[in-house]
Short mmCIF file of C-alpha atoms in Angstrom, two decimals:
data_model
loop_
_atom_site.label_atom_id
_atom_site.label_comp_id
_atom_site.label_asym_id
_atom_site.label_seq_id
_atom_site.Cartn_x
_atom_site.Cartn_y
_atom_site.Cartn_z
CA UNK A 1 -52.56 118.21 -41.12
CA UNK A 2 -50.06 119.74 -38.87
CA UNK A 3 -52.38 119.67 -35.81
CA UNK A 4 -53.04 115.93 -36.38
CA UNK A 5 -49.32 115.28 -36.36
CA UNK A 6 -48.93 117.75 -33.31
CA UNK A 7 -51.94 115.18 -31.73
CA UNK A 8 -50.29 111.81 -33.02
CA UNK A 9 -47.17 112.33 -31.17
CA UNK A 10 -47.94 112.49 -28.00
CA UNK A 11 -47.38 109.22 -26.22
CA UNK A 12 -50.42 107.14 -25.39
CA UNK A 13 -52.68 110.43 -26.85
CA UNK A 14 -55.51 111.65 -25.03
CA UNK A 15 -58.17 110.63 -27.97
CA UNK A 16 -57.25 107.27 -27.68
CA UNK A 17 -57.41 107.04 -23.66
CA UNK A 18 -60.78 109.06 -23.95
CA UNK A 19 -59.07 111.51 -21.59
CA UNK A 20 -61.09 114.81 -22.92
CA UNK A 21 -61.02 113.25 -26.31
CA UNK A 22 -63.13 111.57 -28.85
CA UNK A 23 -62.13 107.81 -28.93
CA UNK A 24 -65.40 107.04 -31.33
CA UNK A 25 -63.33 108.48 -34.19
CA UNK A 26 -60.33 106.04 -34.74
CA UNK A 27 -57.27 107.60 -36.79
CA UNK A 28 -56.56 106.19 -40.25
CA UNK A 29 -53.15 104.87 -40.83
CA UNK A 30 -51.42 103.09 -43.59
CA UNK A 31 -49.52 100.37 -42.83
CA UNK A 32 -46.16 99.16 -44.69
CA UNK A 33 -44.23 96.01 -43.82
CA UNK A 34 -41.24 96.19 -45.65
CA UNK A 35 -38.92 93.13 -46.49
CA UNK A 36 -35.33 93.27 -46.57
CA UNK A 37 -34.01 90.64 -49.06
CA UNK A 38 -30.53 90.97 -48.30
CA UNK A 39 -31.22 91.05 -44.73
CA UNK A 40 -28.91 88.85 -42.87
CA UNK A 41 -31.59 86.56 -40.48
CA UNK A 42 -28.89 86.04 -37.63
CA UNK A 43 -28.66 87.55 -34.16
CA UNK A 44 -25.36 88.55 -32.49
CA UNK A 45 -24.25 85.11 -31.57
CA UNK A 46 -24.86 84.40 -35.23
CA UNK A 47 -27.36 81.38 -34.35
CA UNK A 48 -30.08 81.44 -37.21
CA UNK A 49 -33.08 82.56 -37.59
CA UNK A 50 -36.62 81.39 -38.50
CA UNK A 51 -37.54 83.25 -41.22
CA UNK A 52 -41.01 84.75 -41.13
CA UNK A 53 -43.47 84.76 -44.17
CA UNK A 54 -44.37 87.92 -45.58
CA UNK A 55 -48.28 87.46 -44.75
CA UNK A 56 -47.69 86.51 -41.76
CA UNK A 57 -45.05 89.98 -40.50
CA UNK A 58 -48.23 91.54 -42.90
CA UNK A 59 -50.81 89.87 -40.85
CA UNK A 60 -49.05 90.75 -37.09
CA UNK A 61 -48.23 94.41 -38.19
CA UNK A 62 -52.51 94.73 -39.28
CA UNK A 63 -53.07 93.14 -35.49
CA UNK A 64 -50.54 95.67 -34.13
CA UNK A 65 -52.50 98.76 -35.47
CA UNK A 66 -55.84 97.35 -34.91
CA UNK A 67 -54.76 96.95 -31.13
CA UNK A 68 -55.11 100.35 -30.16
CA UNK A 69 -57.57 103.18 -31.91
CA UNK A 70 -55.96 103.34 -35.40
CA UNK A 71 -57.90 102.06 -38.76
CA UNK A 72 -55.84 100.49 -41.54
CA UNK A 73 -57.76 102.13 -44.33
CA UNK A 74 -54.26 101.08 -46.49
CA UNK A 75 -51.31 98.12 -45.81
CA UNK A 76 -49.06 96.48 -48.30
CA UNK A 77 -45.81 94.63 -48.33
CA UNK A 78 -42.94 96.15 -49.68
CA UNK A 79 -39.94 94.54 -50.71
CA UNK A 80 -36.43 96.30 -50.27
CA UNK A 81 -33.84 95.32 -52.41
CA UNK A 82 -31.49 97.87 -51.19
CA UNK A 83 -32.44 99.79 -47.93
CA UNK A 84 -31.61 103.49 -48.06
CA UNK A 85 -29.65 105.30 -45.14
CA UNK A 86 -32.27 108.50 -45.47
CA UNK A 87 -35.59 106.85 -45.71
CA UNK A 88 -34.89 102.60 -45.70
CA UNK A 89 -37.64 102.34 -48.83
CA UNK A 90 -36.73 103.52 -52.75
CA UNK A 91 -37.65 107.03 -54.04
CA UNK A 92 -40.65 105.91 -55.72
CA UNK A 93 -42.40 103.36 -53.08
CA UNK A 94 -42.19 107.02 -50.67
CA UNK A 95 -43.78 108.57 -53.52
CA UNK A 96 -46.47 106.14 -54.37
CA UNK A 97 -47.07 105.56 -50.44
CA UNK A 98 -47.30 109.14 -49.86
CA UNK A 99 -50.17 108.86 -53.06
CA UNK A 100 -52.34 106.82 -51.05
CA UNK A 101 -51.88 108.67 -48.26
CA UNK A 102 -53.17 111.86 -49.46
CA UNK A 103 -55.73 109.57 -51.11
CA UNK A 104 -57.41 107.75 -48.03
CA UNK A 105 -56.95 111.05 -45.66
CA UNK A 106 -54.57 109.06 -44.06
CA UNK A 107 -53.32 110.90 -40.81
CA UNK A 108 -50.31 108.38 -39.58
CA UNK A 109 -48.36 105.70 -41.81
CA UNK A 110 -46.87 102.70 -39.64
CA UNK A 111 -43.79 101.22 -40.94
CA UNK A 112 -43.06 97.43 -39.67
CA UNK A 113 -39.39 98.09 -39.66
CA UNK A 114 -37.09 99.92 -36.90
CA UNK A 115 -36.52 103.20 -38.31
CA UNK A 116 -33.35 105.79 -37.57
CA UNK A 117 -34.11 109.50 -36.47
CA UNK A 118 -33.40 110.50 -39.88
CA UNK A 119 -35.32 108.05 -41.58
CA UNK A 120 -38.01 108.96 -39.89
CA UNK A 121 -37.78 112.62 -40.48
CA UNK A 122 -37.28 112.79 -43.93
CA UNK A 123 -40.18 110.12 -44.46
CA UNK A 124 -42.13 112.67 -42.48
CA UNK A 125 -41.08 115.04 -44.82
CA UNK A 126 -41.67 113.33 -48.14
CA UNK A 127 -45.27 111.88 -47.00
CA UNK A 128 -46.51 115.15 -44.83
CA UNK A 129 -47.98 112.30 -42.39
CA UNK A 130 -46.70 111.48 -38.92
CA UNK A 131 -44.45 107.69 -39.28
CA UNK A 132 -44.47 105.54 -36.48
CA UNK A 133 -42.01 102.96 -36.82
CA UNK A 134 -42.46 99.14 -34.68
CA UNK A 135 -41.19 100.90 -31.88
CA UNK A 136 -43.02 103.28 -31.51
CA UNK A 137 -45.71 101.12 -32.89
CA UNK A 138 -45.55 98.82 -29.41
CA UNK A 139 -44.67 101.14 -27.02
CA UNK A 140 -48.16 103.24 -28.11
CA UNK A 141 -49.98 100.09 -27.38
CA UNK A 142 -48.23 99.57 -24.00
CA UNK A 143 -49.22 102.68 -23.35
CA UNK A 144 -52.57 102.04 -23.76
CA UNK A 145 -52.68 98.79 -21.90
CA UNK A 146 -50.56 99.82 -18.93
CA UNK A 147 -52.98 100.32 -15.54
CA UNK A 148 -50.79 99.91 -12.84
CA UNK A 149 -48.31 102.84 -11.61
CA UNK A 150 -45.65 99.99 -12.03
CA UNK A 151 -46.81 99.50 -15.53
CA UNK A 152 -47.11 103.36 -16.72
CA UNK A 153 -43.75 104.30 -15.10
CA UNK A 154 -42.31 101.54 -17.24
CA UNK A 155 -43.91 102.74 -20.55
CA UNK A 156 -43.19 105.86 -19.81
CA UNK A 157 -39.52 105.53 -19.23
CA UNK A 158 -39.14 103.47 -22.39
CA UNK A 159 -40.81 105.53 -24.37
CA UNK A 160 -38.60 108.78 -22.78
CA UNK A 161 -35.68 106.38 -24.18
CA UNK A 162 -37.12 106.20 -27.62
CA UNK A 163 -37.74 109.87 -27.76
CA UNK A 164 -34.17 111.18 -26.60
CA UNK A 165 -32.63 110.14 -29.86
CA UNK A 166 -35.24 111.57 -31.68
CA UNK A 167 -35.14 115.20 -31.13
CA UNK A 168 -35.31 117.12 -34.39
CA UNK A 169 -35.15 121.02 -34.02
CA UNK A 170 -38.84 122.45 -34.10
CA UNK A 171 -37.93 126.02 -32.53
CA UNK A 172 -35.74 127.72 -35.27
CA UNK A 173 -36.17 130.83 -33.23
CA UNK A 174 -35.01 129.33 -30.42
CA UNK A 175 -32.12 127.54 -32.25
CA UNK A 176 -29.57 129.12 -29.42
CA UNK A 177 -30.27 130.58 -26.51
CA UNK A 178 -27.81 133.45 -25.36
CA UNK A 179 -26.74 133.70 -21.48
CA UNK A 180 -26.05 137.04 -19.60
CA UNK A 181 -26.81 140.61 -20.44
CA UNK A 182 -26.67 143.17 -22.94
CA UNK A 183 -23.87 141.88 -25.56
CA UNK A 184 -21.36 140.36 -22.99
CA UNK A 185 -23.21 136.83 -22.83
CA UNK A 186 -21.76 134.08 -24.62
CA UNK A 187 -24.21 132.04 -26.62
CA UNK A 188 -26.23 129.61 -24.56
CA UNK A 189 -27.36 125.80 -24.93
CA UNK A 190 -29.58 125.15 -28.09
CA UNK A 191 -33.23 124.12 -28.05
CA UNK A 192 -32.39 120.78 -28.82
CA UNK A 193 -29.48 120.05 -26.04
CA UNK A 194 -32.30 121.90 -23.59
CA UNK A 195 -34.63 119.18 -24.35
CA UNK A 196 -32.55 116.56 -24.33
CA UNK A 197 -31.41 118.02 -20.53
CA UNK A 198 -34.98 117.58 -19.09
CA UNK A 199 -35.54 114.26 -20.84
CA UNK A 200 -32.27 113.14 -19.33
CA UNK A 201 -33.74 114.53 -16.47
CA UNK A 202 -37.11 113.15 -15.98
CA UNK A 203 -35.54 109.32 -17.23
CA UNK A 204 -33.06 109.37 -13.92
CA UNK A 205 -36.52 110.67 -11.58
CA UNK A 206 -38.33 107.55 -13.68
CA UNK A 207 -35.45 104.81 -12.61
CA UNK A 208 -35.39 106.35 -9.48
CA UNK A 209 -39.18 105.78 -9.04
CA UNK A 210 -39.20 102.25 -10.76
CA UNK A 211 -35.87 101.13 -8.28
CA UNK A 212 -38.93 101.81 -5.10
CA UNK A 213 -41.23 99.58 -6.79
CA UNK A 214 -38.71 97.09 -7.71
CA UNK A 215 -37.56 97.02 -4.15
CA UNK A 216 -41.56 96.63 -3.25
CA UNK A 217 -41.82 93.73 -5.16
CA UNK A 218 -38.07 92.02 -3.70
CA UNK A 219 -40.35 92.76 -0.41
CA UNK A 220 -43.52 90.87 -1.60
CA UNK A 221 -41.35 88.33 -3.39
CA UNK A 222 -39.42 87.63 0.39
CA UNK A 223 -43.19 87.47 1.79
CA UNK A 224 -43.95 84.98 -0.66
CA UNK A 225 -40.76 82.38 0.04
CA UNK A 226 -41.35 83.02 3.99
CA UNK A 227 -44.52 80.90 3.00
CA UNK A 228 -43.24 78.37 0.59
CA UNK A 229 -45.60 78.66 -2.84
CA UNK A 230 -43.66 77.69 -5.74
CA UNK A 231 -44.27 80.34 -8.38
CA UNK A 232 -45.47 79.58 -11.89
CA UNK A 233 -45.05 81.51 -14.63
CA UNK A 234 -46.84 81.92 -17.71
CA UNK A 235 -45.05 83.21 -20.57
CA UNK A 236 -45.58 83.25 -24.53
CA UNK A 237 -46.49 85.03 -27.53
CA UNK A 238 -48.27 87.98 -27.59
CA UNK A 239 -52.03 86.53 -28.65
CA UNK A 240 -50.87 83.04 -27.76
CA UNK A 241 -53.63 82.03 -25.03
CA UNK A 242 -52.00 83.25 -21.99
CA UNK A 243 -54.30 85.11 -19.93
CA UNK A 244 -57.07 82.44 -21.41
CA UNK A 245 -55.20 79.09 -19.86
CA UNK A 246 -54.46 81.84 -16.77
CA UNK A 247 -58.33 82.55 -15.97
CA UNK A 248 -59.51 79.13 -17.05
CA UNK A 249 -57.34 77.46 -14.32
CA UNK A 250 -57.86 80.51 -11.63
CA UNK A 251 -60.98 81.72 -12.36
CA UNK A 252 -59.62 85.07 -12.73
CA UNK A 253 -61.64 87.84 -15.04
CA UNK A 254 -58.15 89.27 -16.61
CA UNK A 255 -58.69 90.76 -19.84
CA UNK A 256 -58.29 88.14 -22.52
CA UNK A 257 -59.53 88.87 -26.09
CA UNK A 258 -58.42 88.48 -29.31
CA UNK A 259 -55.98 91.20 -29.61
CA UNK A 260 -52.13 91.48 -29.74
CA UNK A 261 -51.03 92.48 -25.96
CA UNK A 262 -54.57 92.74 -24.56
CA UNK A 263 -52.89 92.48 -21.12
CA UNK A 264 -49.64 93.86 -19.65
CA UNK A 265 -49.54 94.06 -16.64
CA UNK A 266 -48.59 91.05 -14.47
CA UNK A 267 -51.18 88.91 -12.36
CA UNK A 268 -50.70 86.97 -10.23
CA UNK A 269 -53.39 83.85 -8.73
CA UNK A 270 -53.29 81.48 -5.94
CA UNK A 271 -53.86 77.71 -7.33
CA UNK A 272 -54.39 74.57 -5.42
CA UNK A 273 -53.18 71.21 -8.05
CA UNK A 274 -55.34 68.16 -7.85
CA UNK A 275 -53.16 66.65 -4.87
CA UNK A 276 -53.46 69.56 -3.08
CA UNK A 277 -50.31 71.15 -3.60
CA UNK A 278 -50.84 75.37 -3.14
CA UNK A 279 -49.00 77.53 -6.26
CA UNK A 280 -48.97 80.98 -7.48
CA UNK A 281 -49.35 81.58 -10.37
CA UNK A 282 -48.48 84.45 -12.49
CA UNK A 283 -49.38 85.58 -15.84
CA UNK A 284 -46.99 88.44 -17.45
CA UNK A 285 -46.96 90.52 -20.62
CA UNK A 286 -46.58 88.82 -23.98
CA UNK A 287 -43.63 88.62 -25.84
CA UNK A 288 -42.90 90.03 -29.43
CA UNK A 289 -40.14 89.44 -32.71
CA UNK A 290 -37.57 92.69 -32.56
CA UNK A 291 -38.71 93.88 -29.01
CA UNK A 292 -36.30 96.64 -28.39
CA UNK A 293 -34.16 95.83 -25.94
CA UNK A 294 -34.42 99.37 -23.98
CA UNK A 295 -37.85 97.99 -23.73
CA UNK A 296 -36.90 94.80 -22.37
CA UNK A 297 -34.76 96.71 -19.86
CA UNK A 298 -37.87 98.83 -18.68
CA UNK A 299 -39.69 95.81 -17.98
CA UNK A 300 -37.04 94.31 -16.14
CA UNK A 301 -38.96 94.80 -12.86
CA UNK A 302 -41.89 92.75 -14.29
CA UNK A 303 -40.40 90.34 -15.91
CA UNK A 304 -38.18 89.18 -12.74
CA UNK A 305 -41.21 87.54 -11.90
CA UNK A 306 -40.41 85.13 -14.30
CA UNK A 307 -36.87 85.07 -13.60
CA UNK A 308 -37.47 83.76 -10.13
CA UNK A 309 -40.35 81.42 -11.02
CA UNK A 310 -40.05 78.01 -10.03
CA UNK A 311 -41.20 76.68 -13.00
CA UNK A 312 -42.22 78.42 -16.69
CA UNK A 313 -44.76 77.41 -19.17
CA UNK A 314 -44.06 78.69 -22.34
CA UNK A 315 -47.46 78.85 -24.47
CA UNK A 316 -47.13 78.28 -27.93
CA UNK A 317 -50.21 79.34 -30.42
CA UNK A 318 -49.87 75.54 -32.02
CA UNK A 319 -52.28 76.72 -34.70
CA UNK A 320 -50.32 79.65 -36.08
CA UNK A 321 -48.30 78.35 -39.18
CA UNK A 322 -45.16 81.17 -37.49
CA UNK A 323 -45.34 79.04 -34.23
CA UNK A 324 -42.31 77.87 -34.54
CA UNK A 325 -40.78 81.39 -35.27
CA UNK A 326 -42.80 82.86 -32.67
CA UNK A 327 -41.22 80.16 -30.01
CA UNK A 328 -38.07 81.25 -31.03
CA UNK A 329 -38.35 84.70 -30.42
CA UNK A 330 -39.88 83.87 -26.79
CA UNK A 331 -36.43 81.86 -26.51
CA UNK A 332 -34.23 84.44 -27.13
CA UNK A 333 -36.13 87.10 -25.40
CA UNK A 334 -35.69 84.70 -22.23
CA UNK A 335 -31.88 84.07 -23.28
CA UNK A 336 -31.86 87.65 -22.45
CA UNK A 337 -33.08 87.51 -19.05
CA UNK A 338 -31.11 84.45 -17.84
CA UNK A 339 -33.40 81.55 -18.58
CA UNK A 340 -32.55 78.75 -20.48
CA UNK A 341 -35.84 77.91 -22.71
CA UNK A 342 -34.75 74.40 -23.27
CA UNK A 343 -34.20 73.76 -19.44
CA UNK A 344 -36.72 70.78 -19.08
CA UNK A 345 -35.96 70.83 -15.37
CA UNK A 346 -38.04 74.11 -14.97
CA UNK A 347 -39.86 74.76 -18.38
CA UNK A 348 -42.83 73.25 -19.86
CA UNK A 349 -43.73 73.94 -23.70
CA UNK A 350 -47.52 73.68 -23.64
CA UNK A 351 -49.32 73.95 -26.92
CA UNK A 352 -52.50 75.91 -26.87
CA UNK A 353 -55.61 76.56 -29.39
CA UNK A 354 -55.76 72.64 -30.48
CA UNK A 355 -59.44 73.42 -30.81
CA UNK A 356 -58.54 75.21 -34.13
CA UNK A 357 -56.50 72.27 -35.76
CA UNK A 358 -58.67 70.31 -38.44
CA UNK A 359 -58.52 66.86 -37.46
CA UNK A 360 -55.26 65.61 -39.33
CA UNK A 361 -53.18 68.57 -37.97
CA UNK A 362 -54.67 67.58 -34.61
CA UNK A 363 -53.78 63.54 -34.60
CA UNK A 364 -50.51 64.69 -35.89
CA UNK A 365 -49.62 66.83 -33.24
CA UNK A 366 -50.91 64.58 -30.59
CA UNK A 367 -48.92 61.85 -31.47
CA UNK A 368 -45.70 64.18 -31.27
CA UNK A 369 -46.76 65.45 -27.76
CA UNK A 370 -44.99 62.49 -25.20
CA UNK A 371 -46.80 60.51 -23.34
CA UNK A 372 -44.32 60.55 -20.51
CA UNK A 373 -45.42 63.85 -18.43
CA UNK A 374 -41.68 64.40 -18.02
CA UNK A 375 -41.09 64.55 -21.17
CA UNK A 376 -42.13 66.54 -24.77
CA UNK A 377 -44.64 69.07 -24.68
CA UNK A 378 -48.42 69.07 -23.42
CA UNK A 379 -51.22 69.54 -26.19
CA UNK A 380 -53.89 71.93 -24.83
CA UNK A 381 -56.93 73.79 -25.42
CA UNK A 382 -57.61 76.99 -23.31
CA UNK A 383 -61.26 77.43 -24.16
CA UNK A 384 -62.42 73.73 -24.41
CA UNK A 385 -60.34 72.66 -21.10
CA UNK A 386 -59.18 70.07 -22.88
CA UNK A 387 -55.66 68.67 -21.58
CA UNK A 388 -55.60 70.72 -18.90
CA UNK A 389 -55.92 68.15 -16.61
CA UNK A 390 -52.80 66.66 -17.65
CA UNK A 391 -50.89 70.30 -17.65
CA UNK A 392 -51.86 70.35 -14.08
CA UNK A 393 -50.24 67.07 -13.31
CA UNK A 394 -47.28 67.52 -14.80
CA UNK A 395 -46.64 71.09 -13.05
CA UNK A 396 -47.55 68.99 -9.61
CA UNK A 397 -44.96 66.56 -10.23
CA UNK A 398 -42.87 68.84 -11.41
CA UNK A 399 -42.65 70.95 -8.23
CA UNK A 400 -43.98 68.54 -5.55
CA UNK A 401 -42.18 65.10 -6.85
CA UNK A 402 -43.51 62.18 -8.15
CA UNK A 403 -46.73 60.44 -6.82
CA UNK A 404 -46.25 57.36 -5.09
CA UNK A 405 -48.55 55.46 -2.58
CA UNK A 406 -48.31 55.28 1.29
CA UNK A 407 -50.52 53.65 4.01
CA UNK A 408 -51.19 55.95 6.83
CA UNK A 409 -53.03 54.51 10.06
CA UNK A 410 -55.04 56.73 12.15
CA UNK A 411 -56.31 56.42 16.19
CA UNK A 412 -59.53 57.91 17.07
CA UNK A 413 -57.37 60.96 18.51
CA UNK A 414 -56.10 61.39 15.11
CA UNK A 415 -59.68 61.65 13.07
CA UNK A 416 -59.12 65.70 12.90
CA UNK A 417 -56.41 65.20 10.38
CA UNK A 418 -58.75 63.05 7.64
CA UNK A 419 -60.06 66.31 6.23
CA UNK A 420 -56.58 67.59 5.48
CA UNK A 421 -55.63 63.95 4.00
CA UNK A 422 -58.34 63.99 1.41
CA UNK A 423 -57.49 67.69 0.42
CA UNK A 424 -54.08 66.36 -0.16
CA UNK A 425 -53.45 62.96 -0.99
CA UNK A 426 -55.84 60.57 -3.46
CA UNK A 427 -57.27 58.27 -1.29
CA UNK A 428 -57.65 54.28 -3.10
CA UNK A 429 -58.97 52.76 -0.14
CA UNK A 430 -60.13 53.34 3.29
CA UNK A 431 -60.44 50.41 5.91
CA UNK A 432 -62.07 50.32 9.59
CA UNK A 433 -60.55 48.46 11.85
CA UNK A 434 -62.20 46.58 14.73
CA UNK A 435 -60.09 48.82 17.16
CA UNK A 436 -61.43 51.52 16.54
CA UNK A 437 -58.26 53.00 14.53
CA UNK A 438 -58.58 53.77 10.50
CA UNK A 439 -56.35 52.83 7.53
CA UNK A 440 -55.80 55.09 4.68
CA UNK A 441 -54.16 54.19 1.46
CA UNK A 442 -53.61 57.21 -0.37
CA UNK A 443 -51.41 58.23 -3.11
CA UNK A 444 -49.40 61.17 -2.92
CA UNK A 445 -46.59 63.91 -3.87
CA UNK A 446 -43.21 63.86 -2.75
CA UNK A 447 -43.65 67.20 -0.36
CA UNK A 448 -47.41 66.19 0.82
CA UNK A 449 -45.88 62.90 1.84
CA UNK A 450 -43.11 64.47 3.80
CA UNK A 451 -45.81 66.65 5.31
CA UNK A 452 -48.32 63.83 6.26
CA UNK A 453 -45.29 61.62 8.40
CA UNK A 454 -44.73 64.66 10.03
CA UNK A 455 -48.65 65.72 11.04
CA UNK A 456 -49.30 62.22 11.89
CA UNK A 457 -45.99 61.70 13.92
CA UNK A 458 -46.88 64.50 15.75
CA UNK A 459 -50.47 63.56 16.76
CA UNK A 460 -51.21 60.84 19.26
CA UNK A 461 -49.14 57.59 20.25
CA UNK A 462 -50.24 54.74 18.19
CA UNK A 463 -50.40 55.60 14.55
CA UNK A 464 -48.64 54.12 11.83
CA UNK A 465 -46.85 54.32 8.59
CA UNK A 466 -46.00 52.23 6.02
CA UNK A 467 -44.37 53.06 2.77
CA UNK A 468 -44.99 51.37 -0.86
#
């Protein structure tokens, strides 16, 4: 049992990567989600919060373990009248867990909850398991997911972070090392403070490493406003359809499955909208309830890229019954960052997975979604491409301006530029006139219009505009 432990807590183990290990033999964990009754639901601005339903935090935490090479032979909700400083769950729910432990083989219990050093020692101690708390929970899964150097530096420094106030003395023969010679040397730094001294250590080489690549991606960011592509970024829910909606409108291949955080590092897609209007797009790791905020801080380099986006669609999993909960927490986690969620100016809500709504659900939520593209949210389904064509739309008008129509006159010396108009303006009706010229009436954006006066002002003498 003590070599599994020794295994388990290595970050991101070697089994599960199928580094030199044997990934066809997933490690059995029981999972425990307790719930605090007494728990206050408000954050530090006191603003309150959407309260989840057991089922569902029992549901999420399964989808958590499943999402990396762990089996949930075992999970149950527990509820916690009174927490307890040294191990947050009563004397006899750590004895009856610690049952079924020993009872399925178990080699790792998973407690939903943020745990404390302590806590997490002495429920080591009781159970003779390894815990993982959420925490450590997530940042296992990152681990797993992360591909890019960008990616694995940040997992690795918040996972460094998570570690250095976890130290527990392993080494009692070590307990203090002594410094000089002979009998003269006072006594030297302990085992622990030593470890803590190269974590400290490696987490400043770590920022130093992560402040190069955020300075790379200032660099590609500056690259990217020298040639003006508004940037759109998708954000959401872990699970909520993200990287689906992203490779059904790019034709991407990113990872997409049914799986909590199936993607984490950010993508990012060229897109031309209907009226021609060039974006890029970006999709970026999905969010979470309770993501520690050392985490958030790691990811600060990735998640700029939705910071600077020109415009955000927030996807919402319409057919979970926590999707309003689950908005929320996106909120906040963006309250964090400087965005303002309810910013209609530069967010769109967009609900996803309408495909999985019986039909009253369906006509419900249709009716609530606003007709006016300016306005309410936009009722979509990934996989049946339903809506979409609306979602497009709206993110043209929203970053090229409304459409409005135009007649454009054209001399024969002009002709090279009809290509470019069709690619970029609708077209209602073409004329041929007896001169030999051509008269377009097209409908258009805001910026393609601006950029259409000034193409066909600078062509040859003769052409014309007229404005409706």
């Amino acid at each position: 049992m003590a070599r599994n432990r020794d295994a388990a807590d290595k970050s991101g183990t070697q089994a599960d990567k199928g580094e030199g290990g044997d990934k066809t033999a997933p490690v059995r964990a029981v999972v425990v989600v307790p719930v605090l009754t007494r728990q206050q639901a408000m954050d530090e601005s006191s603003r309150p919060r959407l309260t989840r339903s057991p089922s569902a935090r029992h549901d999420e935490a399964v989808g958590l373990t499943r999402a990396i090479n762990l089996d949930p032979v075992h999970s149950l909700v527990v509820t916690v009248n009174d927490p307890r400083p040294g191990t947050l769950l009563g004397s006899g729910k750590v004895d009856e867990i610690a049952a079924l432990v020993k009872e399925s083989d178990a080699e790792l219990v998973i407690v939903d909850h943020p745990l404390t050093p302590v806590q997490q020692r002495n429920l080591e101690k009781e159970m003779n398991v390894k815990v993982l708390d959420r925490t450590g929970l997530i940042l296992e899964i990152f681990g797993e997911r992360a591909r890019t150097k960008e990616g694995t530096l940040q997992v690795e420094l918040a996972h460094l972070n998570y570690q250095k106030g976890r130290l527990v003395r392993s080494w009692t023969h070590l307990e203090r090392q002594r410094g000089g010679a002979g009998f003269l040397g006072g006594p030297g730094e302990t085992q622990i403070e030593a470890d803590r001294r190269f974590l400290q250590d490696k987490i400043v080489k770590l920022k130093r490493e992560l402040e190069t690549v955020r300075r790379t991606r200032d660099l590609h960011r500056a690259k990217r406003r020298k040639v003006p592509f508004p940037v759109v970024a998708i954000v959401g829910y872990t699970n909520a359809g993200k990287s689906t909606l992203f490779n059904r409108l790019t034709g991407a291949a990113v990872l997409a499955e049914d799986m909590l955080f199936a993607t984490l590092d950010p993508t990012l897609r060229r897109l031309r909208l209907p009226h021609g209007t060039p974006v890029i797009l970006s999709d970026t790791v999905g969010f979470i309830s309770d993501l520690p905020t050392h985490l958030v801080a790691a990811f600060r380099a990735t998640l700029e890229e939705v910071v600077e986006a020109d415009l955000i669609l927030h996807v919402r999993d319409i057919s979970d019954p926590d999707t309003a909960a689950q908005a929320e927490d996106v909120e906040r986690i963006l309250g964090d960052l400087g965005v303002d969620a309810n910013d209609d100016r530069r967010v769109i809500e967009v609900w996803n997975k309408i495909d999985l709504l019986d039909d009253a659900n369906r006509e419900r939520l249709l009716g609530e979604a606003h007709l006016d593209q300016r306005q309410g949210p936009i009722a979509i389904s990934a996989i049946t491409g339903e809506g979409l064509e609306r979602l497009l739309a709206t993110i043209e008008t929203y970053v090229s301006g409304e459409l409005a129509e135009m007649t454009v006159t054209l001399v024969p010396e002009q002709f090279s530029l009809l290509d470019w108009l069709y690619r970029n303006g609708d077209v209602v009706q073409r004329t041929d006139n007896d001169d030999g010229s051509l008269t377009l009436v097209l409908r258009a954006t805001e910026s393609a219009r601006e950029e259409i006066r000034n193409r066909v002002r600078g062509a040859a003498k003769g052409a014309a505009l007229d404005e409706g």
